[in-house]
Short mmCIF file of C-alpha atoms in Angstrom, two decimals:
data_model
loop_
_atom_site.label_atom_id
_atom_site.label_comp_id
_atom_site.label_asym_id
_atom_site.label_seq_id
_atom_site.Cartn_x
_atom_site.Cartn_y
_atom_site.Cartn_z
CA MET A 1 63.25 30.31 79.32
CA LYS A 2 62.14 27.38 77.11
CA LYS A 3 58.54 28.62 77.23
CA PHE A 4 59.72 32.09 76.25
CA ILE A 5 61.71 30.76 73.26
CA ARG A 6 58.79 28.61 72.11
CA ALA A 7 56.40 31.56 72.39
CA ALA A 8 58.82 33.74 70.43
CA LEU A 9 59.12 31.16 67.66
CA LEU A 10 55.35 30.79 67.41
CA ALA A 11 54.94 34.54 67.31
CA GLY A 12 57.58 34.81 64.62
CA LEU A 13 55.92 32.12 62.51
CA ALA A 14 52.56 33.79 62.90
CA LEU A 15 54.00 37.15 61.84
CA ALA A 16 55.73 35.60 58.83
CA SER A 17 52.51 33.86 57.79
CA LEU A 18 50.55 37.10 58.12
CA SER A 19 53.16 38.94 56.07
CA LEU A 20 53.02 36.37 53.28
CA ALA A 21 49.24 36.42 53.31
CA MET A 22 49.11 40.23 53.02
CA ARG A 23 51.72 40.65 50.30
CA PRO A 24 50.58 40.09 46.67
CA ALA A 25 51.77 37.01 44.80
CA LEU A 26 54.67 37.69 42.48
CA ALA A 27 53.57 35.51 39.58
CA ASP A 28 54.38 37.15 36.23
CA ASP A 29 50.77 37.43 35.12
CA GLY A 30 49.79 39.33 38.26
CA ALA A 31 47.32 36.61 39.23
CA SER A 32 47.22 34.63 42.44
CA SER A 33 49.97 32.14 43.13
CA ARG A 34 50.08 29.05 40.95
CA LEU A 35 49.73 27.15 44.21
CA ASP A 36 46.17 28.51 44.58
CA GLN A 37 45.38 27.67 40.96
CA VAL A 38 46.62 24.09 41.31
CA LEU A 39 44.60 23.54 44.47
CA LYS A 40 41.50 25.00 42.83
CA SER A 41 41.82 22.97 39.61
CA GLY A 42 42.69 19.71 41.35
CA LYS A 43 45.48 19.08 38.83
CA LEU A 44 49.24 19.58 38.78
CA ARG A 45 50.26 19.96 35.12
CA VAL A 46 53.76 18.56 34.69
CA CYS A 47 55.76 19.16 31.51
CA MET A 48 58.35 16.52 30.63
CA THR A 49 60.00 15.27 27.45
CA GLY A 50 59.64 11.54 28.04
CA ASP A 51 62.97 10.83 26.32
CA TYR A 52 65.43 11.08 29.18
CA LYS A 53 65.87 7.88 31.14
CA PRO A 54 66.00 7.36 34.07
CA PHE A 55 64.22 10.65 34.84
CA THR A 56 61.36 10.39 32.36
CA TYR A 57 60.32 7.94 29.66
CA TYR A 58 57.21 8.00 27.49
CA ARG A 59 56.08 4.39 27.09
CA PRO A 60 54.44 2.96 23.96
CA ASP A 61 51.16 2.80 25.90
CA GLN A 62 51.34 6.64 26.22
CA SER A 63 52.09 6.61 29.93
CA PHE A 64 55.17 8.05 31.64
CA GLU A 65 57.62 6.29 33.92
CA GLY A 66 60.85 7.30 35.64
CA MET A 67 62.36 8.90 38.69
CA ASP A 68 60.80 12.33 38.20
CA VAL A 69 57.48 10.78 37.25
CA GLU A 70 57.29 9.14 40.68
CA LEU A 71 58.41 12.34 42.38
CA ALA A 72 55.83 14.38 40.46
CA GLN A 73 53.15 12.00 41.66
CA SER A 74 54.45 12.39 45.21
CA LEU A 75 54.30 16.19 44.91
CA ALA A 76 50.76 16.03 43.53
CA LYS A 77 49.69 13.67 46.32
CA SER A 78 51.06 16.09 48.93
CA LEU A 79 48.86 18.78 47.39
CA GLY A 80 45.83 16.49 47.28
CA VAL A 81 45.60 16.81 43.49
CA GLU A 82 46.18 14.65 40.41
CA ALA A 83 49.43 14.75 38.42
CA GLN A 84 48.68 15.47 34.75
CA PHE A 85 51.67 14.91 32.47
CA VAL A 86 52.19 17.02 29.36
CA LYS A 87 54.61 15.66 26.76
CA THR A 88 56.99 18.17 25.25
CA THR A 89 60.42 18.30 23.60
CA TRP A 90 63.65 19.97 24.71
CA SER A 91 63.30 22.49 21.88
CA ASN A 92 59.76 23.41 22.93
CA LEU A 93 60.14 22.91 26.68
CA MET A 94 60.06 26.57 27.66
CA ASN A 95 57.15 27.54 25.41
CA ASP A 96 55.07 24.53 26.44
CA PHE A 97 55.89 25.11 30.11
CA ILE A 98 54.74 28.73 30.01
CA ALA A 99 51.60 27.93 28.01
CA GLN A 100 50.46 24.63 29.51
CA CYS A 101 52.22 23.60 32.73
CA ASP A 102 52.65 24.41 36.40
CA ILE A 103 56.05 22.72 36.72
CA ALA A 104 58.62 21.11 34.41
CA MET A 105 60.39 17.96 35.57
CA GLY A 106 62.39 15.14 34.02
CA GLY A 107 66.08 15.93 34.41
CA VAL A 108 65.83 19.66 33.71
CA SER A 109 69.14 21.50 34.21
CA ILE A 110 69.44 24.99 35.62
CA THR A 111 70.73 27.41 32.98
CA LEU A 112 70.96 31.18 32.80
CA GLU A 113 68.99 31.15 29.55
CA ARG A 114 66.09 29.32 31.20
CA ALA A 115 66.34 31.56 34.26
CA LYS A 116 65.43 34.55 32.05
CA LYS A 117 61.93 33.16 31.65
CA ALA A 118 61.35 30.76 34.54
CA GLY A 119 62.24 30.09 38.14
CA PHE A 120 63.65 26.94 39.72
CA SER A 121 63.24 24.91 42.86
CA THR A 122 66.24 24.30 45.06
CA PRO A 123 68.61 21.97 43.16
CA THR A 124 67.77 18.29 43.33
CA MET A 125 71.22 17.00 42.34
CA VAL A 126 74.59 17.91 40.83
CA ASP A 127 75.07 16.31 37.43
CA GLY A 128 77.66 17.56 34.93
CA LYS A 129 78.41 16.49 31.37
CA ALA A 130 80.33 13.32 30.47
CA PRO A 131 80.96 11.37 27.26
CA VAL A 132 79.67 7.88 26.57
CA VAL A 133 81.39 5.69 23.96
CA ARG A 134 81.56 2.06 22.89
CA CYS A 135 83.52 0.13 25.49
CA ALA A 136 85.75 -1.16 22.69
CA ASP A 137 86.81 2.46 22.04
CA LYS A 138 87.28 3.54 25.64
CA GLU A 139 91.09 3.55 25.46
CA LYS A 140 90.92 5.54 22.24
CA PHE A 141 88.69 8.15 23.88
CA ARG A 142 90.12 8.45 27.40
CA ASN A 143 89.40 12.20 27.67
CA PHE A 144 87.67 14.97 25.77
CA GLU A 145 90.86 16.11 24.01
CA MET A 146 91.22 12.63 22.53
CA ILE A 147 87.54 12.66 21.57
CA ASP A 148 87.55 16.05 19.83
CA GLN A 149 89.67 15.02 16.87
CA PRO A 150 89.08 14.95 13.10
CA GLY A 151 87.34 11.73 12.19
CA THR A 152 85.40 11.41 15.47
CA ARG A 153 81.67 11.20 14.85
CA ALA A 154 79.90 12.96 17.69
CA ILE A 155 76.12 12.80 18.00
CA VAL A 156 73.72 14.93 20.05
CA ASN A 157 70.01 15.50 20.58
CA PRO A 158 68.80 19.01 19.64
CA GLY A 159 67.30 21.76 21.73
CA GLY A 160 68.79 21.36 25.20
CA THR A 161 71.96 21.67 27.21
CA ASN A 162 73.57 18.75 25.36
CA GLU A 163 73.44 20.59 22.04
CA ARG A 164 74.62 23.79 23.68
CA PHE A 165 77.63 21.98 25.12
CA ALA A 166 78.39 20.28 21.80
CA ARG A 167 78.18 23.51 19.78
CA THR A 168 80.48 25.25 22.23
CA ARG A 169 83.10 22.60 22.91
CA TYR A 170 83.60 20.57 19.74
CA LYS A 171 86.21 22.15 17.47
CA HIS A 172 87.40 19.26 15.29
CA ALA A 173 84.96 16.34 15.57
CA THR A 174 82.07 15.96 13.15
CA LEU A 175 78.78 16.71 14.91
CA THR A 176 75.47 15.15 13.89
CA LEU A 177 72.04 16.01 15.31
CA HIS A 178 69.77 13.05 16.06
CA PRO A 179 66.17 14.06 16.85
CA ASP A 180 65.22 11.08 19.02
CA ASN A 181 66.92 10.97 22.42
CA VAL A 182 65.51 7.47 23.07
CA THR A 183 67.26 5.84 20.08
CA ILE A 184 70.36 8.05 19.98
CA PHE A 185 72.47 5.68 22.08
CA GLN A 186 71.69 2.79 19.76
CA GLN A 187 73.41 4.81 17.04
CA ILE A 188 76.66 4.48 19.00
CA VAL A 189 76.09 0.80 19.71
CA ASP A 190 75.50 0.18 15.98
CA GLY A 191 78.69 2.03 15.03
CA LYS A 192 76.88 4.90 13.28
CA ALA A 193 78.38 7.40 15.76
CA ASP A 194 81.31 7.30 18.16
CA VAL A 195 80.38 9.45 21.14
CA MET A 196 77.69 11.46 22.85
CA VAL A 197 78.20 13.95 25.66
CA THR A 198 75.25 14.09 28.04
CA ASP A 199 74.62 14.24 31.76
CA ALA A 200 76.83 11.87 33.75
CA SER A 201 73.78 10.22 35.33
CA GLU A 202 72.42 9.36 31.89
CA THR A 203 75.73 7.88 30.72
CA MET A 204 75.71 5.52 33.70
CA TRP A 205 72.08 4.59 33.12
CA GLN A 206 72.64 3.91 29.42
CA ALA A 207 75.65 1.74 30.29
CA LYS A 208 73.26 -0.41 32.32
CA LEU A 209 70.86 -0.67 29.39
CA HIS A 210 73.55 -1.20 26.76
CA HIS A 211 76.49 -3.27 27.92
CA GLU A 212 78.41 -2.18 24.82
CA LEU A 213 78.56 1.40 26.14
CA CYS A 214 80.94 2.83 28.72
CA PRO A 215 80.91 6.29 30.38
CA VAL A 216 84.16 8.28 30.22
CA ASN A 217 85.14 9.70 33.62
CA PRO A 218 81.57 10.37 34.84
CA GLU A 219 82.96 11.12 38.30
CA GLN A 220 84.88 14.07 36.79
CA PRO A 221 82.29 15.93 34.70
CA LEU A 222 83.38 18.18 31.85
CA GLN A 223 80.98 20.88 33.00
CA PHE A 224 79.26 21.68 36.29
CA ALA A 225 75.48 21.44 36.23
CA GLU A 226 72.59 21.16 38.65
CA LYS A 227 69.17 19.71 38.11
CA ALA A 228 66.03 21.26 39.53
CA TYR A 229 62.32 21.64 38.83
CA MET A 230 61.31 24.54 36.61
CA LEU A 231 58.64 26.81 38.13
CA PRO A 232 56.76 29.97 37.19
CA ARG A 233 59.09 32.95 37.52
CA GLY A 234 58.61 35.06 40.62
CA ASP A 235 55.93 32.90 42.24
CA VAL A 236 57.21 32.94 45.83
CA ALA A 237 54.40 30.89 47.39
CA PHE A 238 54.53 28.05 44.87
CA LYS A 239 58.33 27.84 45.02
CA ALA A 240 58.19 27.79 48.82
CA TYR A 241 55.75 24.88 48.74
CA VAL A 242 57.78 22.85 46.22
CA ASP A 243 61.02 23.51 48.13
CA THR A 244 59.39 22.47 51.42
CA TRP A 245 58.00 19.28 49.88
CA LEU A 246 61.43 18.48 48.41
CA HIS A 247 63.18 19.15 51.73
CA LEU A 248 60.79 16.84 53.58
CA ALA A 249 61.03 14.15 50.90
CA LYS A 250 64.80 14.13 51.33
CA ALA A 251 64.62 14.28 55.14
CA THR A 252 62.22 11.33 55.37
CA GLY A 253 64.16 9.21 52.89
CA GLU A 254 61.42 9.18 50.24
CA TYR A 255 63.60 11.00 47.70
CA GLN A 256 66.57 8.69 48.30
CA GLN A 257 64.35 5.63 47.92
CA VAL A 258 63.17 6.79 44.49
CA PHE A 259 66.72 7.87 43.56
CA ASP A 260 68.14 4.46 44.47
CA LYS A 261 65.44 2.68 42.49
CA TRP A 262 66.31 4.48 39.25
CA LEU A 263 69.94 5.55 39.54
CA LYS A 264 71.73 2.86 41.55
#
């Protein structure tokens, strides 16, 4: 019986492989899968903003570091190619991804708007929105209702899910756009703004970097969100590879090791 089951599984895998090989790739441009293109070029082009610690940070020496930087390098290594990082901004992420990259990483959230133009890997983590304020003001801003009041100076970086949340949810607070997501938290520390709502993981990371800052209820996010890697829309083969690599990285503990290094 065991031999029969094993033979059936092997036959099923062979049939599935043959089916995938015979069906055309579903990439939007009608070309072969991006997986084939990456293997042929020897490079995995990775779009990331470089302004979202701990996922991605663009250093003064023009190199990238962060959790998703290490994972991108792991993905590239599994493919036997080199990771080539392409710096972008949240406002230009989609256009740069379509024009220049094979994958977008660096704390990218799954949204319906992005899903109109791109695909996603299986989610890497759940990470909703939470406020971060000066610790001295934490009692004053115990929840979002207390935050969204006249006189509160909210600050946000433009072009991504943070701005979308701010535009939708703030009704009474004064909202200011700050173009640099690296220095935006210093604005709160310096008393030039009172609060920023961003991903809960980032509020906890920034609290480690700036002891003056405290997250507000990061364990109870204001909005559900999932992070994933952005992929070419409809490319079944490339998505299958990325999902398989991610599954194995989590099963072997590699993903958790990188996660713990940057987020714990």
